[in-house]
Short mmCIF file of C-alpha atoms in Angstrom, two decimals:
data_model
loop_
_atom_site.label_atom_id
_atom_site.label_comp_id
_atom_site.label_asym_id
_atom_site.label_seq_id
_atom_site.Cartn_x
_atom_site.Cartn_y
_atom_site.Cartn_z
CA MET A 1 0.32 -0.14 0.22
CA LEU A 2 2.92 2.49 1.07
CA ASN A 3 5.61 1.39 -1.45
CA GLN A 4 2.90 2.32 -4.11
CA VAL A 5 3.53 6.09 -3.99
CA LEU A 6 6.65 7.30 -6.51
CA LEU A 7 6.48 10.51 -5.67
CA GLY A 8 9.52 11.16 -3.75
CA ARG A 9 11.33 7.76 -4.89
CA TYR A 10 14.91 8.37 -6.82
CA ILE A 11 16.99 6.37 -9.09
CA GLN A 12 20.29 6.01 -9.66
CA GLY A 13 21.59 6.80 -12.63
CA ASP A 14 24.25 8.50 -14.66
CA SER A 15 22.71 10.89 -17.74
CA PHE A 16 22.36 13.99 -18.60
CA ILE A 17 20.03 14.61 -16.72
CA HIS A 18 21.35 13.13 -13.48
CA ARG A 19 24.21 15.07 -13.67
CA LEU A 20 22.46 18.47 -14.11
CA ASP A 21 23.06 20.85 -10.99
CA SER A 22 20.04 20.30 -8.61
CA ARG A 23 18.87 24.21 -8.74
CA THR A 24 19.23 24.13 -12.07
CA LYS A 25 16.47 21.08 -12.30
CA LEU A 26 14.23 22.31 -9.22
CA LEU A 27 13.98 26.03 -11.01
CA ALA A 28 13.34 24.43 -14.37
CA THR A 29 10.59 22.12 -13.05
CA PHE A 30 8.94 24.97 -11.80
CA PHE A 31 9.47 27.59 -14.39
CA PHE A 32 7.85 24.94 -16.81
CA ILE A 33 4.81 24.32 -14.37
CA PHE A 34 4.84 28.03 -15.04
CA ILE A 35 5.00 28.27 -18.50
CA ILE A 36 2.49 25.41 -19.05
CA PHE A 37 -0.44 28.04 -18.36
CA LEU A 38 0.96 30.01 -21.60
CA ALA A 39 -0.24 26.92 -23.57
CA ASN A 40 -3.88 27.09 -25.36
CA ASN A 41 -4.36 25.60 -28.54
CA TRP A 42 -3.19 22.29 -29.79
CA VAL A 43 0.31 23.40 -31.17
CA THR A 44 1.88 24.49 -28.06
CA TYR A 45 0.60 21.82 -25.98
CA ALA A 46 2.43 19.46 -28.76
CA LEU A 47 5.00 21.10 -28.12
CA LEU A 48 5.38 20.91 -24.67
CA PHE A 49 4.40 17.07 -24.95
CA ALA A 50 7.63 16.78 -27.53
CA PHE A 51 9.35 18.92 -24.86
CA VAL A 52 8.75 16.57 -21.56
CA PHE A 53 9.23 12.75 -24.06
CA LEU A 54 12.49 14.64 -24.85
CA ALA A 55 13.71 14.99 -21.08
CA ILE A 56 12.36 11.60 -20.23
CA TYR A 57 14.55 10.37 -22.99
CA LEU A 58 17.39 12.59 -21.45
CA SER A 59 17.28 10.84 -17.54
CA GLN A 60 16.90 7.22 -19.38
CA ILE A 61 14.50 6.25 -17.10
CA PRO A 62 11.39 3.94 -18.94
CA VAL A 63 8.20 5.67 -19.51
CA ASN A 64 6.31 3.26 -17.62
CA PHE A 65 7.63 4.51 -14.42
CA PHE A 66 5.93 7.61 -15.16
CA VAL A 67 2.76 6.02 -15.98
CA LYS A 68 2.52 4.54 -12.84
CA GLY A 69 3.29 7.95 -11.44
CA ILE A 70 -0.04 9.23 -13.06
CA LYS A 71 -2.22 6.08 -11.80
CA PRO A 72 -2.45 7.36 -8.28
CA LEU A 73 -3.66 10.75 -9.15
CA LEU A 74 -6.18 9.45 -12.25
CA TRP A 75 -9.28 9.22 -10.04
CA ILE A 76 -8.81 13.26 -9.29
CA ILE A 77 -7.51 13.55 -12.98
CA ILE A 78 -11.50 12.58 -14.71
CA PHE A 79 -13.25 14.08 -11.97
CA THR A 80 -11.88 17.44 -12.92
CA VAL A 81 -11.87 16.92 -16.73
CA GLY A 82 -15.64 15.32 -15.88
CA LEU A 83 -16.43 18.60 -14.53
CA GLN A 84 -15.14 20.40 -17.02
CA MET A 85 -16.44 18.19 -20.08
CA PHE A 86 -19.96 18.17 -18.59
CA PHE A 87 -20.23 21.90 -17.45
CA THR A 88 -18.28 24.14 -20.03
CA THR A 89 -20.90 25.96 -22.02
CA GLY A 90 -20.23 27.02 -25.92
CA GLY A 91 -19.57 26.09 -29.25
CA THR A 92 -21.92 23.40 -31.16
CA THR A 93 -24.14 21.55 -27.89
CA TYR A 94 -23.68 17.17 -28.97
CA PHE A 95 -25.85 16.71 -26.04
CA GLN A 96 -27.86 18.02 -23.48
CA TRP A 97 -29.73 16.79 -20.24
CA HIS A 98 -31.01 19.34 -18.16
CA PHE A 99 -27.94 21.62 -17.13
CA ILE A 100 -25.48 19.13 -18.11
CA GLN A 101 -24.62 19.42 -21.56
CA ILE A 102 -21.50 18.22 -23.42
CA THR A 103 -19.93 20.96 -26.33
CA SER A 104 -17.30 21.16 -28.55
CA PHE A 105 -15.94 23.83 -26.17
CA GLY A 106 -16.38 21.63 -22.83
CA ILE A 107 -13.92 18.79 -24.94
CA VAL A 108 -11.45 20.88 -25.76
CA ASN A 109 -11.17 22.50 -22.24
CA ALA A 110 -11.10 18.81 -20.77
CA CYS A 111 -8.44 17.80 -23.02
CA TYR A 112 -6.39 20.41 -22.47
CA ILE A 113 -6.99 20.24 -18.52
CA PHE A 114 -6.37 16.19 -19.00
CA MET A 115 -2.74 17.44 -20.78
CA ARG A 116 -2.21 20.01 -18.10
CA PHE A 117 -2.01 17.43 -15.72
CA VAL A 118 -0.22 15.13 -17.23
CA LEU A 119 2.59 17.45 -18.09
CA ILE A 120 2.93 18.64 -14.49
CA ILE A 121 3.12 15.51 -12.56
CA VAL A 122 5.21 13.90 -15.35
CA MET A 123 7.61 16.79 -14.89
CA SER A 124 7.51 16.52 -11.21
CA THR A 125 8.24 13.16 -11.04
CA LEU A 126 10.51 13.21 -13.66
CA LEU A 127 12.79 15.78 -10.83
CA THR A 128 12.18 13.91 -7.74
CA LEU A 129 13.33 10.58 -9.90
CA THR A 130 16.56 12.27 -10.92
CA THR A 131 17.26 14.09 -7.66
CA PRO A 132 18.02 12.91 -4.62
CA PRO A 133 16.07 13.96 -1.79
CA LEU A 134 19.15 15.26 0.47
CA SER A 135 20.11 17.15 -2.96
CA LEU A 136 16.93 18.95 -3.49
CA ALA A 137 16.89 20.21 -0.22
CA ASP A 138 20.33 21.70 -0.88
CA SER A 139 19.24 22.78 -3.56
CA ILE A 140 16.26 24.71 -2.07
CA GLU A 141 18.68 26.09 1.11
CA ALA A 142 20.79 27.78 -1.60
CA ILE A 143 17.47 29.59 -3.77
CA LEU A 144 16.13 30.77 -0.60
CA LYS A 145 19.73 32.25 0.90
CA PRO A 146 18.56 35.87 0.03
CA LEU A 147 15.83 35.52 2.14
CA GLU A 148 18.48 35.57 5.08
CA LYS A 149 18.80 39.60 4.54
CA ILE A 150 15.43 39.84 5.47
CA LYS A 151 15.55 36.92 8.96
CA PHE A 152 14.39 33.98 7.11
CA PRO A 153 15.83 31.42 8.95
CA VAL A 154 17.27 29.72 5.96
CA HIS A 155 20.22 27.37 7.42
CA GLU A 156 16.82 26.12 9.82
CA LEU A 157 14.80 25.37 7.15
CA ALA A 158 16.36 23.92 5.25
CA LEU A 159 17.79 21.23 8.01
CA MET A 160 14.20 20.82 8.51
CA LEU A 161 13.78 19.76 5.18
CA SER A 162 16.75 17.56 5.04
CA ILE A 163 16.00 15.74 8.14
CA ALA A 164 12.45 15.59 6.58
CA PHE A 165 13.41 13.79 3.67
CA ARG A 166 16.19 11.69 5.31
CA PHE A 167 13.29 9.93 7.60
CA VAL A 168 10.29 9.55 5.50
CA PRO A 169 11.44 6.35 4.21
CA THR A 170 12.38 5.48 8.01
CA LEU A 171 8.90 6.66 9.06
CA MET A 172 7.19 4.86 6.15
CA ASP A 173 9.33 1.48 7.01
CA GLU A 174 8.45 2.17 10.77
CA ALA A 175 4.26 2.93 10.05
CA GLN A 176 4.70 -0.60 8.00
CA LYS A 177 6.22 -2.58 10.64
CA ILE A 178 4.10 -0.99 13.84
CA MET A 179 1.08 -2.05 11.47
CA ASN A 180 2.08 -5.44 10.78
CA ALA A 181 2.89 -6.07 14.62
CA GLN A 182 -1.04 -4.91 15.00
CA ARG A 183 -2.42 -7.02 12.07
CA ALA A 184 -1.13 -9.74 13.94
CA ARG A 185 -2.70 -8.59 17.53
CA GLY A 186 -5.98 -8.67 15.50
CA VAL A 187 -6.50 -5.12 14.08
CA GLU A 188 -8.14 -5.03 11.00
CA PHE A 189 -7.07 -1.83 9.16
CA GLY A 190 -9.52 -0.42 5.90
CA GLU A 191 -12.85 -2.73 6.98
CA GLY A 192 -15.82 -2.28 8.92
CA SER A 193 -17.30 1.31 9.62
CA LEU A 194 -16.04 4.58 9.45
CA VAL A 195 -15.77 5.02 13.01
CA GLN A 196 -14.04 1.50 13.71
CA GLN A 197 -11.63 2.52 10.65
CA ILE A 198 -10.60 4.94 13.18
CA LYS A 199 -10.77 3.43 15.64
CA ALA A 200 -8.17 1.06 14.08
CA VAL A 201 -5.38 4.28 13.60
CA ILE A 202 -4.88 4.70 16.92
CA PRO A 203 -2.75 1.42 17.46
CA ILE A 204 -0.04 2.83 14.93
CA LEU A 205 -0.56 6.81 15.52
CA VAL A 206 0.03 6.62 19.22
CA PRO A 207 3.48 4.36 18.49
CA LEU A 208 4.53 6.05 15.86
CA PHE A 209 4.68 9.35 17.49
CA VAL A 210 6.30 8.04 20.39
CA SER A 211 8.79 6.72 18.51
CA ALA A 212 9.51 10.17 16.29
CA PHE A 213 9.70 11.73 19.62
CA ASN A 214 12.55 9.58 20.49
CA ARG A 215 13.97 9.51 17.50
CA ALA A 216 14.09 13.15 17.45
CA LEU A 217 15.54 13.16 21.49
CA ASP A 218 18.66 10.72 19.89
CA LEU A 219 19.16 12.94 17.22
CA SER A 220 19.60 16.06 18.61
CA LEU A 221 21.56 14.67 21.30
CA ALA A 222 23.83 12.88 18.55
CA MET A 223 24.07 16.22 16.55
CA GLU A 224 25.22 18.02 19.81
CA ALA A 225 27.53 15.31 20.43
CA ARG A 226 29.08 16.00 17.27
CA GLY A 227 29.55 19.98 17.91
CA TYR A 228 26.42 21.19 15.89
CA GLN A 229 26.18 24.90 17.03
CA GLY A 230 23.57 25.96 14.34
CA GLY A 231 23.93 27.46 10.79
CA GLU A 232 26.68 30.17 11.85
CA GLY A 233 29.82 29.73 10.14
CA ARG A 234 29.53 26.46 8.90
CA THR A 235 31.36 24.72 5.84
CA LYS A 236 29.56 22.49 3.50
CA PHE A 237 30.42 18.73 2.57
CA ARG A 238 28.36 18.72 -0.83
CA VAL A 239 28.99 21.95 -2.77
CA LEU A 240 26.62 22.75 -5.74
CA LYS A 241 28.27 23.62 -8.87
CA TYR A 242 26.61 24.62 -11.95
CA GLY A 243 28.26 23.28 -15.19
CA LYS A 244 27.79 23.67 -18.86
CA HIS A 245 24.95 21.51 -19.09
CA ASP A 246 22.51 23.62 -17.32
CA VAL A 247 23.54 26.13 -19.82
CA TYR A 248 21.55 24.13 -22.51
CA VAL A 249 18.80 24.02 -19.86
CA PHE A 250 18.84 27.58 -19.07
CA VAL A 251 19.05 28.17 -23.77
CA ALA A 252 16.37 25.36 -23.83
CA MET A 253 14.04 26.80 -21.49
CA SER A 254 13.88 30.11 -22.99
CA CYS A 255 13.75 28.85 -26.68
CA LEU A 256 10.59 26.90 -25.62
CA THR A 257 9.19 29.87 -23.98
CA MET A 258 9.37 32.03 -26.58
CA ALA A 259 8.21 29.57 -28.93
CA LEU A 260 4.90 29.28 -26.85
CA VAL A 261 4.91 32.83 -26.72
CA TYR A 262 5.12 32.57 -30.79
CA LEU A 263 3.05 29.59 -31.23
CA ARG A 264 -0.03 30.83 -28.90
CA GLY A 265 -3.32 31.80 -29.92
CA MET B 1 -0.87 -26.92 14.30
CA GLU B 2 1.59 -27.59 11.12
CA ILE B 3 2.87 -25.33 8.94
CA SER B 4 4.16 -25.73 5.53
CA PHE B 5 5.24 -23.49 2.60
CA LYS B 6 4.60 -25.54 -0.71
CA HIS B 7 6.60 -24.21 -3.57
CA VAL B 8 6.27 -20.85 -2.22
CA ASN B 9 7.57 -17.82 -4.50
CA PHE B 10 7.30 -14.33 -3.06
CA ASP B 11 7.62 -11.00 -4.66
CA TYR B 12 7.92 -7.50 -3.29
CA GLN B 13 6.10 -4.59 -4.91
CA ALA B 14 4.75 -7.44 -7.77
CA GLY B 15 3.27 -5.23 -10.76
CA THR B 16 5.71 -2.25 -10.29
CA PRO B 17 8.97 -1.32 -11.76
CA PHE B 18 10.54 -1.50 -8.48
CA GLU B 19 9.60 -5.22 -8.02
CA GLN B 20 11.43 -8.03 -6.41
CA ARG B 21 11.80 -11.08 -5.35
CA ALA B 22 12.10 -12.16 -1.93
CA LEU B 23 10.95 -15.75 -1.72
CA PHE B 24 12.24 -18.74 -4.76
CA ASP B 25 10.49 -21.79 -4.00
CA VAL B 26 10.31 -22.05 -0.52
CA ASP B 27 8.96 -25.49 0.74
CA PHE B 28 9.55 -26.74 4.16
CA THR B 29 7.04 -28.22 7.06
CA ILE B 30 7.04 -27.00 10.24
CA PRO B 31 5.66 -30.07 12.15
CA ASN B 32 2.55 -29.55 15.11
CA HIS B 33 4.08 -29.30 18.77
CA SER B 34 8.30 -28.29 17.62
CA TYR B 35 10.81 -25.49 18.17
CA THR B 36 12.17 -24.51 14.99
CA ALA B 37 15.08 -22.23 14.49
CA ILE B 38 14.85 -19.89 11.37
CA ILE B 39 18.49 -18.46 10.53
CA GLY B 40 20.34 -16.70 7.62
CA HIS B 41 22.63 -14.07 7.32
CA THR B 42 20.85 -10.30 7.08
CA GLY B 43 18.59 -10.01 3.84
CA SER B 44 18.25 -13.84 3.56
CA GLY B 45 14.59 -13.52 3.33
CA LYS B 46 14.06 -14.77 6.82
CA SER B 47 11.32 -11.70 7.93
CA THR B 48 9.56 -12.55 4.61
CA ILE B 49 8.92 -16.03 5.43
CA LEU B 50 7.91 -14.96 8.59
CA GLN B 51 5.54 -12.60 7.64
CA HIS B 52 4.01 -15.43 5.75
CA LEU B 53 3.62 -17.38 8.79
CA ASN B 54 0.31 -15.84 9.72
CA ALA B 55 -0.75 -14.18 6.55
CA LEU B 56 0.73 -10.72 6.69
CA LEU B 57 2.35 -11.72 3.49
CA LYS B 58 0.09 -14.03 1.12
CA PRO B 59 2.50 -16.05 -1.89
CA THR B 60 2.93 -14.37 -4.86
CA GLU B 61 2.85 -18.14 -6.52
CA GLY B 62 2.24 -21.24 -4.53
CA GLU B 63 -0.03 -22.54 -1.40
CA VAL B 64 0.75 -21.97 2.33
CA TRP B 65 -1.18 -24.21 4.68
CA ILE B 66 -1.71 -22.94 8.51
CA GLY B 67 -3.52 -25.76 9.89
CA SER B 68 -5.97 -27.04 7.93
CA GLU B 69 -5.91 -23.22 6.08
CA LYS B 70 -4.73 -22.91 2.74
CA ILE B 71 -3.35 -19.23 1.84
CA ASP B 72 -2.69 -18.58 -1.64
CA ASP B 73 -2.63 -15.23 -3.44
CA THR B 74 -6.59 -15.44 -3.93
CA THR B 75 -7.35 -15.32 -0.39
CA ALA B 76 -9.20 -12.75 0.96
CA ASN B 77 -8.38 -11.30 3.54
CA LYS B 78 -11.67 -11.20 5.86
CA SER B 79 -10.62 -15.10 6.07
CA LEU B 80 -7.14 -14.60 7.97
CA LYS B 81 -8.44 -13.35 11.59
CA PRO B 82 -8.65 -17.10 12.93
CA ILE B 83 -5.33 -17.46 11.77
CA ARG B 84 -3.54 -14.28 13.11
CA LYS B 85 -5.20 -15.56 16.57
CA LYS B 86 -3.33 -19.55 16.18
CA VAL B 87 -0.23 -17.53 15.25
CA GLY B 88 0.87 -15.26 17.59
CA ILE B 89 4.23 -12.96 16.19
CA VAL B 90 6.73 -11.45 18.21
CA PHE B 91 7.99 -8.97 15.95
CA GLN B 92 11.93 -7.52 16.65
CA PHE B 93 11.63 -4.52 19.27
CA PRO B 94 8.03 -5.73 19.59
CA GLU B 95 8.37 -2.22 22.33
CA SER B 96 7.31 -0.37 19.49
CA GLN B 97 3.62 -1.44 19.58
CA LEU B 98 3.17 -0.58 22.81
CA PHE B 99 0.27 2.78 22.43
CA GLU B 100 -2.25 1.78 25.46
CA GLU B 101 -2.63 4.24 28.63
CA THR B 102 -2.16 1.03 30.66
CA VAL B 103 -0.26 -1.90 30.56
CA ILE B 104 -2.98 -4.06 31.40
CA LYS B 105 -4.89 -2.91 28.34
CA ASP B 106 -2.41 -2.63 25.96
CA ILE B 107 -1.96 -6.87 27.10
CA ALA B 108 -5.62 -7.14 27.07
CA PHE B 109 -5.76 -5.12 23.42
CA GLY B 110 -5.08 -8.16 21.34
CA PRO B 111 -7.82 -10.95 22.93
CA GLN B 112 -10.48 -8.27 22.93
CA ASN B 113 -9.89 -8.01 19.12
CA PHE B 114 -10.37 -11.78 18.85
CA GLY B 115 -14.00 -10.99 21.11
CA VAL B 116 -13.14 -11.84 23.79
CA SER B 117 -14.97 -9.76 26.65
CA GLU B 118 -13.28 -6.74 28.76
CA LYS B 119 -13.38 -8.29 32.19
CA ASP B 120 -12.16 -11.73 30.64
CA ALA B 121 -9.07 -10.27 28.60
CA LEU B 122 -8.27 -8.15 31.70
CA GLU B 123 -8.53 -11.72 33.65
CA ILE B 124 -6.11 -13.11 30.83
CA ALA B 125 -3.70 -9.80 30.62
CA ARG B 126 -3.11 -10.25 34.36
CA GLN B 127 -2.09 -13.54 34.27
CA THR B 128 -0.08 -13.63 30.95
CA ALA B 129 1.75 -10.28 32.80
CA ALA B 130 2.29 -12.52 35.28
CA MET B 131 3.70 -15.18 33.51
CA VAL B 132 6.40 -13.21 31.20
CA GLY B 133 7.69 -11.83 35.32
CA LEU B 134 5.83 -8.66 35.52
CA ASP B 135 4.65 -7.31 38.69
CA GLU B 136 1.64 -7.10 39.97
CA ASN B 137 2.70 -3.05 40.72
CA VAL B 138 3.38 -1.94 36.82
CA LEU B 139 -0.30 -2.93 35.70
CA GLU B 140 -1.69 0.14 36.40
CA LYS B 141 1.33 2.38 34.58
CA SER B 142 1.63 3.66 31.36
CA PRO B 143 3.74 1.71 29.45
CA PHE B 144 6.16 4.57 28.26
CA ASP B 145 6.96 5.14 31.80
CA LEU B 146 8.90 1.35 31.41
CA SER B 147 12.52 0.54 31.09
CA GLY B 148 13.25 -0.94 27.96
CA GLY B 149 13.47 -4.69 29.29
CA GLN B 150 9.66 -4.18 31.02
CA MET B 151 8.62 -2.61 27.56
CA ARG B 152 9.26 -5.99 25.72
CA ARG B 153 8.09 -7.83 28.45
CA VAL B 154 4.31 -5.88 28.03
CA ALA B 155 5.34 -6.47 24.20
CA ILE B 156 5.57 -10.17 24.52
CA ALA B 157 2.89 -10.37 26.68
CA GLY B 158 0.08 -8.81 24.61
CA VAL B 159 1.19 -11.51 21.93
CA LEU B 160 1.03 -14.22 24.13
CA ALA B 161 -2.57 -12.86 25.89
CA MET B 162 -4.17 -14.25 22.30
CA GLN B 163 -3.55 -17.80 23.59
CA PRO B 164 -1.93 -18.91 19.74
CA GLU B 165 -0.91 -21.96 19.11
CA VAL B 166 1.97 -21.23 17.44
CA LEU B 167 4.38 -18.31 18.92
CA VAL B 168 6.83 -16.76 16.47
CA LEU B 169 9.86 -14.91 17.54
CA ASP B 170 11.91 -12.71 15.67
CA GLU B 171 15.37 -11.99 17.61
CA PRO B 172 13.11 -11.79 21.21
CA THR B 173 16.34 -11.07 22.84
CA ALA B 174 17.98 -8.96 20.77
CA GLY B 175 19.38 -5.67 22.64
CA LEU B 176 18.08 -7.04 26.13
CA ASP B 177 20.87 -7.53 29.29
CA PRO B 178 22.50 -11.08 30.17
CA GLN B 179 19.86 -12.05 32.66
CA GLY B 180 16.65 -10.80 30.61
CA ARG B 181 17.80 -12.45 27.82
CA ILE B 182 18.55 -16.09 29.77
CA ASP B 183 15.21 -15.65 31.26
CA MET B 184 12.99 -14.72 28.38
CA MET B 185 14.48 -18.03 26.51
CA GLU B 186 13.74 -19.76 29.19
CA MET B 187 10.18 -18.61 29.21
CA PHE B 188 9.65 -19.80 25.94
CA TYR B 189 11.35 -23.39 26.42
CA ARG B 190 8.18 -23.75 29.11
CA LEU B 191 5.31 -22.52 27.26
CA TYR B 192 6.23 -25.24 24.50
CA ARG B 193 7.60 -27.92 27.20
CA GLU B 194 4.70 -27.51 29.36
CA LYS B 195 1.58 -25.82 27.33
CA GLY B 196 2.33 -27.52 24.16
CA MET B 197 3.32 -24.50 22.28
CA SER B 198 5.26 -24.37 18.68
CA ILE B 199 7.86 -22.25 18.72
CA ILE B 200 9.57 -20.62 15.88
CA LEU B 201 12.64 -18.42 16.40
CA VAL B 202 14.36 -16.69 14.52
CA THR B 203 17.65 -15.91 15.89
CA HIS B 204 21.62 -14.58 15.01
CA ASN B 205 22.34 -16.79 18.11
CA MET B 206 24.00 -19.63 17.48
CA ASP B 207 23.43 -20.81 21.06
CA ASP B 208 20.40 -20.39 21.05
CA VAL B 209 19.42 -22.56 18.48
CA CYS B 210 21.62 -25.01 19.92
CA ASP B 211 20.23 -25.09 23.61
CA TYR B 212 16.72 -24.66 22.09
CA ALA B 213 16.07 -25.83 18.68
CA GLU B 214 15.22 -28.94 17.40
CA HIS B 215 14.84 -28.61 13.76
CA VAL B 216 16.55 -25.79 11.62
CA ILE B 217 15.80 -24.52 8.35
CA VAL B 218 18.94 -22.60 6.95
CA VAL B 219 17.66 -19.75 4.37
CA GLU B 220 20.04 -18.38 1.83
CA LYS B 221 19.15 -15.59 -0.45
CA GLY B 222 15.19 -16.61 -0.59
CA ARG B 223 16.25 -19.92 -0.72
CA ILE B 224 16.16 -22.74 1.47
CA ALA B 225 19.94 -23.82 2.10
CA LYS B 226 19.31 -26.55 4.45
CA THR B 227 17.04 -27.76 7.15
CA GLY B 228 17.72 -30.65 9.98
CA SER B 229 18.27 -30.71 13.47
CA PRO B 230 21.16 -28.91 15.06
CA LYS B 231 23.10 -31.59 15.26
CA GLU B 232 23.11 -32.69 11.58
CA LEU B 233 23.48 -28.82 10.72
CA PHE B 234 26.46 -28.45 12.76
CA LYS B 235 28.28 -31.54 11.72
CA ASP B 236 29.43 -29.89 8.63
CA MET B 237 30.78 -27.08 10.16
CA ASN B 238 33.01 -25.70 7.16
CA TRP B 239 29.47 -25.15 5.30
CA MET B 240 28.02 -23.53 8.21
CA LEU B 241 30.87 -20.90 8.25
CA ASP B 242 30.69 -20.33 4.61
CA LYS B 243 27.21 -19.97 4.49
CA GLN B 244 28.59 -17.13 7.34
CA LEU B 245 26.16 -18.30 10.37
CA GLY B 246 28.83 -19.54 12.65
CA ARG B 247 28.32 -21.89 15.87
CA SER B 248 27.95 -21.80 19.52
CA THR B 249 30.21 -20.53 22.10
CA ALA B 250 30.73 -24.16 23.40
CA ASN B 251 30.87 -25.47 19.95
CA GLN B 252 34.10 -22.71 19.26
CA PHE B 253 35.73 -23.89 22.71
CA PHE B 254 35.22 -27.27 21.72
CA SER B 255 37.11 -26.80 18.18
CA LYS B 256 40.38 -25.41 19.85
CA LEU B 257 40.51 -28.22 22.35
CA VAL B 258 40.50 -30.12 18.74
CA GLU B 259 43.21 -28.05 17.46
CA LYS B 260 45.54 -29.20 20.17
CA GLY B 261 45.49 -32.03 19.32
CA LEU B 262 42.09 -34.08 21.14
CA LYS B 263 41.15 -36.99 18.09
CA THR B 264 37.49 -37.55 18.70
CA ASP B 265 34.06 -37.85 16.98
CA ALA B 266 31.99 -35.67 19.10
CA ASN B 267 30.37 -32.62 18.39
CA PRO B 268 29.23 -31.11 21.51
CA LEU B 269 27.25 -28.04 20.62
CA THR B 270 25.77 -26.86 24.05
CA THR B 271 27.41 -25.86 27.64
CA GLU B 272 25.92 -28.82 28.93
CA GLU B 273 26.91 -31.34 26.25
CA LEU B 274 30.49 -29.87 26.66
CA THR B 275 30.96 -30.48 30.21
CA SER B 276 29.53 -33.97 30.18
CA PHE B 277 31.90 -34.79 27.66
CA ILE B 278 35.02 -33.49 29.40
CA ILE B 279 34.07 -34.76 32.34
CA ALA B 280 33.78 -38.07 30.54
CA LYS B 281 37.10 -37.55 29.34
CA TYR B 282 38.70 -36.79 32.70
CA GLN B 283 37.01 -39.82 34.22
CA GLU B 284 38.69 -42.09 31.17
CA ALA B 285 41.63 -40.52 31.53
CA ASN B 286 41.75 -40.58 35.54
CA ARG B 287 40.96 -44.36 35.39
CA CYS B 288 44.03 -45.34 32.95
#
């Protein structure tokens, strides 16, 4: 159940995309999601898809990983697309029943929404599949650095992020372990009435919280024992460095944006 | 209750890109009322086998028979509850499963899930707590106020309170102090001897294997490498060392004696066997 989640998984590799600086990847992904909203006709969407496929090809990760990434979100997509399809007015009306109607505008809009979803999911999956969570946290720290001027606790935020990223799999394992132990003691998950199902969560949540507290205590002690005193005056082990690949991405992104602006209707 | 695996294969995350086979054609039988040890080095698939023993995992291919119940990949989750009552599992570091407000409520949680009334469950809990050596005065405390060793006892009592026919133990003594370890292992042995429970012990401790188990299953890379009694297995010492399994302390000492020039066919595995062997040798030497 828990291991179906693809988001946040990293796949080791040595492709063009893997070698990019994580700051570039993070910014490029955000930028890409932003410019998706520039697209408003078939040509522009085709261009975006071509770009995404090029990125997937460069990452050397099999396409079915991305299909699996879309699957858990399928119902949300279908729901939104359905709403667009049945409640948009305008253009030729093909079918009408009270206020539900299928129109040509509706179909086109639904297609656009669907493509937007797919593009956003695929691009963010690509980011997490090719970037180790820790370097993602590093890059967030680097990007937020300027905010230190306005007394924003960038280092603390980055530290919390990297600890959180680091402990997601550990806590997932822990949750799975506790779940198994409680199932062995006769707890049924996902069965019975809503009240029963909520009650069945308590035997997982309480131990999970307790173990998180204990872990936090141990971790903070271990950090202090190793001389951690906050962000001031710390040096870095993993130094982020821009290379010429990152320039290619910058150029590609600019070209894509200009093409989109030119081609949009 | 007999447990048997018939050509069991198991894949983790079957049907995803992360699919990974953990068990390959696993086939063995654990007889009724027996003390079985499952050994093998880390990542060999012991824990995966363990989770099949009460249907927390279902085989991808093949069948697991628990008593008269057959479990394969089509078995519905609804029918598994009676099996879970018969096979109690104590997981590694079981103290992480405690959650209730008081110790006694936590122990009574298991039986109540299987339909025992609250009054009876509390009575069973009281008896089980005494059995694992918990003082009467800790029963009303919060489990989180106890020491590590006591928490372990509470967790084990929580499983024993379900009164299972088969008790599965995954490294039950890991992280306990020496006396606590001996107390625990002796208690499990008493349950096996006196209450007729089957015990399945997963461990890295060869002393425990030699002292208690009658039947050993060696797992390697998701396959059954060998089964047999400890005597049979430890006869081929080189094979065991090759599988990175080591030997019992008594046996290590004995091998030192052999190195020093002692000639014998015997191969004592436990401290008792070793002492009686040495006494016999000593008397023999004195007689001459």
